[in-house]
PDB file of C-alpha atoms in Angstrom:
ATOM      1  CA  MET P1374    -209.499-224.351 -37.080  1.00 86.00           C
ATOM      2  CA  ASN P1375    -211.861-223.653 -34.190  1.00 90.00           C
ATOM      3  CA  GLY P1376    -210.402-222.567 -30.864  1.00 90.00           C
ATOM      4  CA  VAL P1377    -210.480-220.253 -27.869  1.00 88.00           C
ATOM      5  CA  TYR P1378    -208.858-217.397 -29.821  1.00 87.00           C
ATOM      6  CA  ASP P1379    -212.017-216.983 -31.950  1.00 89.00           C
ATOM      7  CA  VAL P1380    -214.034-215.151 -29.283  1.00 87.00           C
ATOM      8  CA  GLY P1381    -216.669-213.363 -31.380  1.00 85.00           C
ATOM      9  CA  GLY P1382    -219.996-213.557 -29.573  1.00 83.00           C
ATOM     10  CA  THR P1383    -218.501-215.173 -26.460  1.00 86.00           C
ATOM     11  CA  ASP P1384    -219.870-214.057 -23.090  1.00 87.00           C
ATOM     12  CA  GLY P1385    -218.143-213.861 -19.722  1.00 88.00           C
ATOM     13  CA  LEU P1386    -214.749-212.484 -20.748  1.00 86.00           C
ATOM     14  CA  GLY P1387    -215.260-209.186 -18.953  1.00 87.00           C
ATOM     15  CA  PRO P1388    -214.565-205.643 -20.152  1.00 88.00           C
ATOM     16  CA  VAL P1389    -211.537-204.633 -22.193  1.00 85.00           C
ATOM     17  CA  ILE P1390    -209.406-202.647 -19.745  1.00 87.00           C
ATOM     18  CA  ARG P1391    -207.343-199.976 -21.469  1.00 89.00           C
ATOM     19  CA  ASP P1392    -204.348-198.318 -19.839  1.00 90.00           C
ATOM     20  CA  GLU P1393    -203.925-194.853 -21.353  1.00 91.00           C
ATOM     21  CA  ASN P1394    -200.247-194.747 -20.302  1.00 93.00           C
ATOM     22  CA  GLU P1395    -199.336-198.358 -20.966  1.00 92.00           C
ATOM     23  CA  PRO P1396    -195.687-198.784 -22.032  1.00 94.00           C
ATOM     24  CA  VAL P1397    -194.925-200.395 -25.371  1.00 93.00           C
ATOM     25  CA  PHE P1398    -193.109-203.209 -23.545  1.00 96.00           C
ATOM     26  CA  HIS P1399    -193.629-204.123 -19.894  1.00 94.00           C
ATOM     27  CA  GLU P1400    -190.333-206.032 -19.661  1.00 95.00           C
ATOM     28  CA  PRO P1401    -187.080-205.748 -21.681  1.00 96.00           C
ATOM     29  CA  TRP P1402    -187.394-209.346 -22.937  1.00 95.00           C
ATOM     30  CA  GLN P1403    -190.606-208.426 -24.742  1.00 97.00           C
ATOM     31  CA  GLY P1404    -188.783-205.850 -26.840  1.00 97.00           C
ATOM     32  CA  HIS P1405    -186.040-208.353 -27.609  1.00 97.00           C
ATOM     33  CA  LEU P1406    -188.648-210.879 -28.723  1.00 97.00           C
ATOM     34  CA  PHE P1407    -190.339-208.320 -30.961  1.00 96.00           C
ATOM     35  CA  ALA P1408    -186.992-207.560 -32.625  1.00 96.00           C
ATOM     36  CA  MET P1409    -186.292-211.273 -33.087  1.00 94.00           C
ATOM     37  CA  GLN P1410    -189.649-211.728 -34.795  1.00 92.00           C
ATOM     38  CA  THR P1411    -188.886-208.901 -37.195  1.00 92.00           C
ATOM     39  CA  LEU P1412    -185.531-210.406 -38.157  1.00 94.00           C
ATOM     40  CA  ILE P1413    -186.684-214.022 -38.358  1.00 93.00           C
ATOM     41  CA  ARG P1414    -189.735-213.345 -40.500  1.00 90.00           C
ATOM     42  CA  GLY P1415    -188.897-210.103 -42.264  1.00 87.00           C
ATOM     43  CA  LYS P1416    -185.187-210.428 -43.031  1.00 87.00           C
ATOM     44  CA  HIS P1417    -184.415-214.142 -42.931  1.00 89.00           C
ATOM     45  CA  LYS P1418    -187.810-215.410 -44.190  1.00 91.00           C
ATOM     46  CA  VAL P1419    -187.792-218.448 -41.889  1.00 93.00           C
ATOM     47  CA  TRP P1420    -191.587-218.405 -41.875  1.00 93.00           C
ATOM     48  CA  VAL P1421    -194.480-216.303 -43.122  1.00 93.00           C
ATOM     49  CA  LEU P1422    -197.035-214.362 -41.097  1.00 93.00           C
ATOM     50  CA  ASP P1423    -199.827-216.889 -41.562  1.00 95.00           C
ATOM     51  CA  GLU P1424    -197.643-219.662 -40.129  1.00 95.00           C
ATOM     52  CA  THR P1425    -197.190-217.649 -36.938  1.00 95.00           C
ATOM     53  CA  ARG P1426    -200.954-217.280 -36.638  1.00 95.00           C
ATOM     54  CA  HIS P1427    -201.455-221.000 -37.149  1.00 95.00           C
ATOM     55  CA  ALA P1428    -198.876-221.756 -34.447  1.00 95.00           C
ATOM     56  CA  ILE P1429    -200.833-219.589 -32.002  1.00 95.00           C
ATOM     57  CA  GLU P1430    -204.021-221.423 -32.965  1.00 94.00           C
ATOM     58  CA  ARG P1431    -202.326-224.654 -31.886  1.00 95.00           C
ATOM     59  CA  VAL P1432    -201.303-223.379 -28.446  1.00 95.00           C
ATOM     60  CA  ASN P1433    -202.920-225.413 -25.669  1.00 94.00           C
ATOM     61  CA  PRO P1434    -206.133-223.544 -24.736  1.00 94.00           C
ATOM     62  CA  VAL P1435    -205.335-223.531 -21.005  1.00 94.00           C
ATOM     63  CA  TYR P1436    -201.984-221.880 -21.691  1.00 94.00           C
ATOM     64  CA  TYR P1437    -203.522-219.489 -24.210  1.00 94.00           C
ATOM     65  CA  MET P1438    -206.114-218.184 -21.761  1.00 92.00           C
ATOM     66  CA  GLY P1439    -203.674-217.968 -18.851  1.00 92.00           C
ATOM     67  CA  SER P1440    -200.762-216.245 -20.570  1.00 93.00           C
ATOM     68  CA  SER P1441    -199.855-212.745 -21.646  1.00 93.00           C
ATOM     69  CA  TYR P1442    -199.563-211.616 -25.255  1.00 94.00           C
ATOM     70  CA  TYR P1443    -195.781-211.927 -25.327  1.00 95.00           C
ATOM     71  CA  GLN P1444    -195.730-215.215 -23.414  1.00 95.00           C
ATOM     72  CA  ILE P1445    -197.734-216.668 -26.292  1.00 96.00           C
ATOM     73  CA  TRP P1446    -195.418-215.000 -28.801  1.00 96.00           C
ATOM     74  CA  LEU P1447    -192.408-216.585 -27.096  1.00 95.00           C
ATOM     75  CA  LEU P1448    -193.908-220.078 -27.146  1.00 94.00           C
ATOM     76  CA  ARG P1449    -194.905-219.614 -30.771  1.00 95.00           C
ATOM     77  CA  THR P1450    -191.373-218.539 -31.716  1.00 95.00           C
ATOM     78  CA  GLU P1451    -189.724-221.431 -29.900  1.00 94.00           C
ATOM     79  CA  SER P1452    -192.102-223.946 -31.468  1.00 94.00           C
ATOM     80  CA  LEU P1453    -191.690-222.658 -35.018  1.00 95.00           C
ATOM     81  CA  LEU P1454    -187.892-222.597 -34.708  1.00 94.00           C
ATOM     82  CA  ILE P1455    -188.031-226.255 -33.691  1.00 94.00           C
ATOM     83  CA  GLU P1456    -190.545-227.180 -36.412  1.00 93.00           C
ATOM     84  CA  LYS P1457    -188.425-225.438 -39.062  1.00 94.00           C
ATOM     85  CA  GLY P1458    -185.264-227.252 -37.933  1.00 94.00           C
ATOM     86  CA  VAL P1459    -183.432-224.111 -36.791  1.00 94.00           C
ATOM     87  CA  LEU P1460    -183.203-225.377 -33.192  1.00 93.00           C
ATOM     88  CA  THR P1461    -183.807-228.645 -31.406  1.00 94.00           C
ATOM     89  CA  GLU P1462    -185.815-228.896 -28.219  1.00 90.00           C
ATOM     90  CA  GLU P1463    -182.694-230.178 -26.455  1.00 93.00           C
ATOM     91  CA  GLU P1464    -180.689-227.109 -27.526  1.00 94.00           C
ATOM     92  CA  LEU P1465    -183.455-224.829 -26.315  1.00 90.00           C
ATOM     93  CA  ARG P1466    -183.697-226.535 -22.927  1.00 87.00           C
ATOM     94  CA  ALA P1467    -179.917-226.513 -22.502  1.00 90.00           C
ATOM     95  CA  ARG P1468    -179.782-222.768 -23.127  1.00 89.00           C
ATOM     96  CA  MET P1469    -182.654-222.144 -20.729  1.00 86.00           C
ATOM     97  CA  GLU P1470    -180.801-224.114 -18.062  1.00 86.00           C
ATOM     98  CA  GLN P1471    -177.683-221.994 -18.619  1.00 89.00           C
ATOM     99  CA  LEU P1472    -179.628-218.779 -18.187  1.00 85.00           C
ATOM    100  CA  ALA P1473    -181.744-219.834 -15.216  1.00 82.00           C
ATOM    101  CA  GLU P1474    -180.306-222.964 -13.650  1.00 80.00           C
ATOM    102  CA  GLY P1475    -182.833-225.062 -11.771  1.00 78.00           C
ATOM    103  CA  SER P1476    -185.812-222.834 -12.513  1.00 77.00           C
ATOM    104  CA  ILE P1477    -189.100-223.943 -14.034  1.00 76.00           C
ATOM    105  CA  PRO P1478    -190.594-221.424 -16.482  1.00 75.00           C
ATOM    106  CA  GLU P1479    -194.193-220.531 -15.669  1.00 82.00           C
ATOM    107  CA  PRO P1480    -194.671-223.307 -13.070  1.00 81.00           C
ATOM    108  CA  HIS P1481    -198.438-222.817 -12.869  1.00 83.00           C
ATOM    109  CA  LEU P1482    -198.745-223.403 -16.628  1.00 84.00           C
ATOM    110  CA  LYS P1483    -195.818-225.733 -17.313  1.00 82.00           C
ATOM    111  CA  ASP P1484    -198.051-228.754 -18.065  1.00 86.00           C
ATOM    112  CA  TYR P1485    -199.845-226.776 -20.793  1.00 89.00           C
ATOM    113  CA  ARG P1486    -196.884-224.911 -22.261  1.00 88.00           C
ATOM    114  CA  ARG P1487    -196.918-226.514 -25.693  1.00 87.00           C
ATOM    115  CA  VAL P1488    -198.014-226.039 -29.276  1.00 91.00           C
ATOM    116  CA  GLN P1489    -200.051-229.034 -30.345  1.00 88.00           C
ATOM    117  CA  PRO P1490    -199.356-230.747 -33.684  1.00 86.00           C
ATOM    118  CA  LEU P1491    -201.955-230.659 -36.424  1.00 85.00           C
ATOM    119  CA  LEU P1492    -203.277-234.220 -36.712  1.00 83.00           C
ATOM    120  CA  PRO P1493    -205.128-235.228 -39.912  1.00 77.00           C
ATOM    121  CA  SER P1494    -208.666-236.555 -39.604  1.00 81.00           C
ATOM    122  CA  VAL P1495    -210.634-238.956 -41.790  1.00 78.00           C
ATOM    123  CA  GLN P1496    -213.848-236.983 -41.222  1.00 79.00           C
ATOM    124  CA  ARG P1497    -212.542-233.425 -41.488  1.00 85.00           C
ATOM    125  CA  ARG P1498    -210.355-231.833 -44.111  1.00 85.00           C
ATOM    126  CA  THR P1499    -207.211-230.055 -43.032  1.00 88.00           C
ATOM    127  CA  ALA P1500    -207.821-226.935 -45.099  1.00 88.00           C
ATOM    128  CA  LEU P1501    -210.177-225.269 -47.533  1.00 88.00           C
ATOM    129  CA  THR P1502    -209.921-226.557 -51.110  1.00 86.00           C
ATOM    130  CA  PRO P1503    -209.185-223.489 -53.296  1.00 87.00           C
ATOM    131  CA  ARG P1504    -211.513-222.860 -56.236  1.00 87.00           C
ATOM    132  CA  SER P1505    -210.018-219.700 -57.716  1.00 86.00           C
ATOM    133  CA  GLY P1506    -206.924-217.543 -57.652  1.00 89.00           C
ATOM    134  CA  ALA P1507    -203.644-217.126 -59.514  1.00 93.00           C
ATOM    135  CA  ALA P1508    -199.951-217.628 -58.779  1.00 91.00           C
ATOM    136  CA  THR P1509    -199.255-213.907 -59.314  1.00 91.00           C
ATOM    137  CA  ARG P1510    -201.267-210.709 -59.181  1.00 89.00           C
ATOM    138  CA  GLU P1511    -200.576-210.147 -62.879  1.00 89.00           C
ATOM    139  CA  GLU P1512    -202.180-213.474 -63.863  1.00 89.00           C
ATOM    140  CA  PHE P1513    -205.450-212.820 -62.054  1.00 86.00           C
ATOM    141  CA  THR P1514    -208.421-211.913 -64.251  1.00 80.00           C
ATOM    142  CA  GLU P1515    -211.752-210.811 -62.762  1.00 90.00           C
ATOM    143  CA  PRO P1516    -213.144-210.739 -59.211  1.00 95.00           C
ATOM    144  CA  LYS P1517    -216.116-213.049 -58.825  1.00 95.00           C
ATOM    145  CA  PHE P1518    -218.122-210.545 -56.761  1.00 97.00           C
ATOM    146  CA  SER P1519    -218.707-206.807 -56.911  1.00 96.00           C
ATOM    147  CA  PRO P1520    -219.985-204.211 -54.403  1.00 98.00           C
ATOM    148  CA  GLY P1521    -223.688-204.600 -53.711  1.00 97.00           C
ATOM    149  CA  MET P1522    -223.789-208.351 -54.297  1.00 97.00           C
ATOM    150  CA  VAL P1523    -225.317-210.557 -51.609  1.00 98.00           C
ATOM    151  CA  VAL P1524    -222.940-213.339 -50.554  1.00 98.00           C
ATOM    152  CA  ARG P1525    -222.951-216.156 -48.032  1.00 98.00           C
ATOM    153  CA  ALA P1526    -219.926-217.017 -45.904  1.00 98.00           C
ATOM    154  CA  LYS P1527    -219.042-220.669 -46.295  1.00 96.00           C
ATOM    155  CA  GLN P1528    -220.207-223.085 -43.631  1.00 95.00           C
ATOM    156  CA  MET P1529    -216.992-224.979 -42.971  1.00 93.00           C
ATOM    157  CA  SER P1530    -214.893-226.316 -40.127  1.00 91.00           C
ATOM    158  CA  PRO P1531    -211.390-227.265 -41.319  1.00 91.00           C
ATOM    159  CA  LEU P1532    -208.797-228.555 -38.867  1.00 91.00           C
ATOM    160  CA  GLY P1533    -206.134-226.219 -40.212  1.00 93.00           C
ATOM    161  CA  HIS P1534    -205.619-222.491 -40.574  1.00 94.00           C
ATOM    162  CA  THR P1535    -208.308-220.209 -41.976  1.00 95.00           C
ATOM    163  CA  ARG P1536    -209.208-216.544 -41.531  1.00 95.00           C
ATOM    164  CA  ILE P1537    -212.993-216.820 -41.685  1.00 96.00           C
ATOM    165  CA  PRO P1538    -214.476-216.163 -38.220  1.00 95.00           C
ATOM    166  CA  ARG P1539    -216.655-218.951 -36.862  1.00 94.00           C
ATOM    167  CA  TYR P1540    -219.610-216.701 -36.002  1.00 95.00           C
ATOM    168  CA  ILE P1541    -220.201-215.571 -39.611  1.00 97.00           C
ATOM    169  CA  ARG P1542    -220.030-219.003 -41.248  1.00 96.00           C
ATOM    170  CA  GLY P1543    -223.252-219.759 -43.075  1.00 96.00           C
ATOM    171  CA  LYS P1544    -224.431-216.140 -42.732  1.00 97.00           C
ATOM    172  CA  THR P1545    -225.273-213.726 -45.543  1.00 97.00           C
ATOM    173  CA  GLY P1546    -223.893-210.243 -46.055  1.00 98.00           C
ATOM    174  CA  VAL P1547    -223.386-207.605 -48.727  1.00 98.00           C
ATOM    175  CA  VAL P1548    -220.102-206.885 -50.490  1.00 98.00           C
ATOM    176  CA  ASP P1549    -219.116-203.343 -49.556  1.00 98.00           C
ATOM    177  CA  ALA P1550    -215.712-203.005 -51.254  1.00 98.00           C
ATOM    178  CA  ILE P1551    -212.846-204.893 -52.897  1.00 97.00           C
ATOM    179  CA  HIS P1552    -209.432-204.437 -51.272  1.00 96.00           C
ATOM    180  CA  GLY P1553    -207.219-205.945 -53.961  1.00 93.00           C
ATOM    181  CA  LEU P1554    -205.404-209.275 -54.302  1.00 95.00           C
ATOM    182  CA  TYR P1555    -203.726-211.116 -51.437  1.00 95.00           C
ATOM    183  CA  THR P1556    -202.434-214.648 -50.923  1.00 95.00           C
ATOM    184  CA  LEU P1557    -204.993-217.085 -49.512  1.00 96.00           C
ATOM    185  CA  PRO P1558    -203.726-217.901 -45.978  1.00 96.00           C
ATOM    186  CA  ASP P1559    -205.129-221.441 -46.025  1.00 95.00           C
ATOM    187  CA  ALA P1560    -203.096-222.376 -49.112  1.00 94.00           C
ATOM    188  CA  LYS P1561    -199.963-220.564 -47.915  1.00 94.00           C
ATOM    189  CA  VAL P1562    -199.847-222.416 -44.598  1.00 94.00           C
ATOM    190  CA  HIS P1563    -200.840-225.910 -45.695  1.00 93.00           C
ATOM    191  CA  GLU P1564    -199.569-226.098 -49.279  1.00 92.00           C
ATOM    192  CA  GLY P1565    -196.761-223.543 -49.186  1.00 91.00           C
ATOM    193  CA  VAL P1566    -198.049-221.808 -52.314  1.00 92.00           C
ATOM    194  CA  ASP P1567    -198.986-218.246 -53.180  1.00 94.00           C
ATOM    195  CA  LEU P1568    -202.564-218.148 -54.437  1.00 95.00           C
ATOM    196  CA  TYR P1569    -203.730-214.592 -55.018  1.00 96.00           C
ATOM    197  CA  GLN P1570    -207.433-213.897 -54.573  1.00 96.00           C
ATOM    198  CA  PRO P1571    -209.545-210.769 -54.113  1.00 96.00           C
ATOM    199  CA  VAL P1572    -210.250-209.769 -50.529  1.00 97.00           C
ATOM    200  CA  TYR P1573    -213.721-208.291 -50.048  1.00 98.00           C
ATOM    201  CA  ARG P1574    -215.070-206.120 -47.270  1.00 99.00           C
ATOM    202  CA  VAL P1575    -218.440-207.670 -46.463  1.00 99.00           C
ATOM    203  CA  CYS P1576    -221.124-206.005 -44.347  1.00 99.00           C
ATOM    204  CA  PHE P1577    -223.114-208.195 -41.955  1.00 98.00           C
ATOM    205  CA  GLU P1578    -226.124-206.902 -40.045  1.00 98.00           C
ATOM    206  CA  ALA P1579    -225.612-207.495 -36.321  1.00 96.00           C
ATOM    207  CA  GLN P1580    -229.142-208.819 -35.887  1.00 97.00           C
ATOM    208  CA  HIS P1581    -228.597-211.247 -38.744  1.00 95.00           C
ATOM    209  CA  LEU P1582    -225.681-212.692 -36.775  1.00 95.00           C
ATOM    210  CA  TRP P1583    -227.014-212.496 -33.216  1.00 93.00           C
ATOM    211  CA  GLY P1584    -230.775-212.129 -33.556  1.00 94.00           C
ATOM    212  CA  GLU P1585    -232.941-209.669 -31.617  1.00 94.00           C
ATOM    213  CA  ASP P1586    -230.382-209.451 -28.799  1.00 93.00           C
ATOM    214  CA  ALA P1587    -228.154-207.331 -31.064  1.00 94.00           C
ATOM    215  CA  SER P1588    -228.657-203.656 -31.819  1.00 95.00           C
ATOM    216  CA  PRO P1589    -230.658-203.026 -35.011  1.00 96.00           C
ATOM    217  CA  ASN P1590    -228.262-200.182 -35.830  1.00 97.00           C
ATOM    218  CA  ASP P1591    -225.018-202.187 -35.679  1.00 97.00           C
ATOM    219  CA  LYS P1592    -223.153-203.645 -38.638  1.00 98.00           C
ATOM    220  CA  LEU P1593    -219.945-205.660 -38.864  1.00 97.00           C
ATOM    221  CA  TYR P1594    -217.516-205.136 -41.744  1.00 98.00           C
ATOM    222  CA  ILE P1595    -215.291-208.175 -42.199  1.00 98.00           C
ATOM    223  CA  GLU P1596    -212.549-208.743 -44.779  1.00 98.00           C
ATOM    224  CA  LEU P1597    -212.850-212.120 -46.493  1.00 98.00           C
ATOM    225  CA  TRP P1598    -211.018-213.945 -49.276  1.00 98.00           C
ATOM    226  CA  GLU P1599    -212.989-214.925 -52.369  1.00 97.00           C
ATOM    227  CA  ASP P1600    -212.999-218.653 -51.600  1.00 96.00           C
ATOM    228  CA  TYR P1601    -214.672-217.958 -48.257  1.00 97.00           C
ATOM    229  CA  LEU P1602    -217.788-216.724 -50.068  1.00 97.00           C
ATOM    230  CA  ASP P1603    -220.593-218.014 -52.270  1.00 96.00           C
ATOM    231  CA  LEU P1604    -223.093-215.965 -54.251  1.00 94.00           C
ATOM    232  CA  GLU P1605    -226.459-215.816 -52.490  1.00 89.00           C
ATOM    233  CA  GLU P1606    -229.372-215.754 -54.907  1.00 75.00           C
ATOM    234  CA  ALA P1607    -231.973-214.447 -52.455  1.00 60.00           C
ATOM    235  CA  GLU P1608    -231.877-210.895 -51.165  1.00 57.00           C
ATOM    236  CA  ILE P1609    -231.499-210.222 -47.435  1.00 54.00           C
TER     237      ILE P1609
END
């Protein structure tokens, strides 16, 4: 899924401003939300981590760019609770009215405060079609790639969730290390299955990604699932 959250190579966003003494939570409700997330996902298993990421990907881009980190977390949590059948939208609105009668949350963003549904397309697939992997770590046999191999990141543009950054798609890099077996996020979100694949750390030359405008000394190391990669016959 392509969206405003995938900002690699984007200009005009300004510097990253770091507050050396920034508190962990700016408001008490943020801490409460963090605790709720831990219980909902970690203890009660209502959803998995990759589903929360996909929900954020579906946040309206105007709201995404105009909101704080925890504002987006809150909208994501509300939306997933409704999608999973834990709450209804009517129950949520009724409770909000009890807590803050007559108020409108985030009035400047209220028209954009929504998580958009994933709508299938005739032209575009929803998710990557897996080619390898196993249902358990114990069943997996051999990694397809090894350190030193030249690989190419797949050129793809699925409507659904994926963890391959847009700016490396179609680009070649070198496998630097293998990090073990992890479930393919694409399959977990859209098929609800565990499909274990190797995750590789792949090195991309900055100039190979951005051309002569990048530093010749810079490299990017990106962790990628096996199905995101193809073997590249030619050296780079």
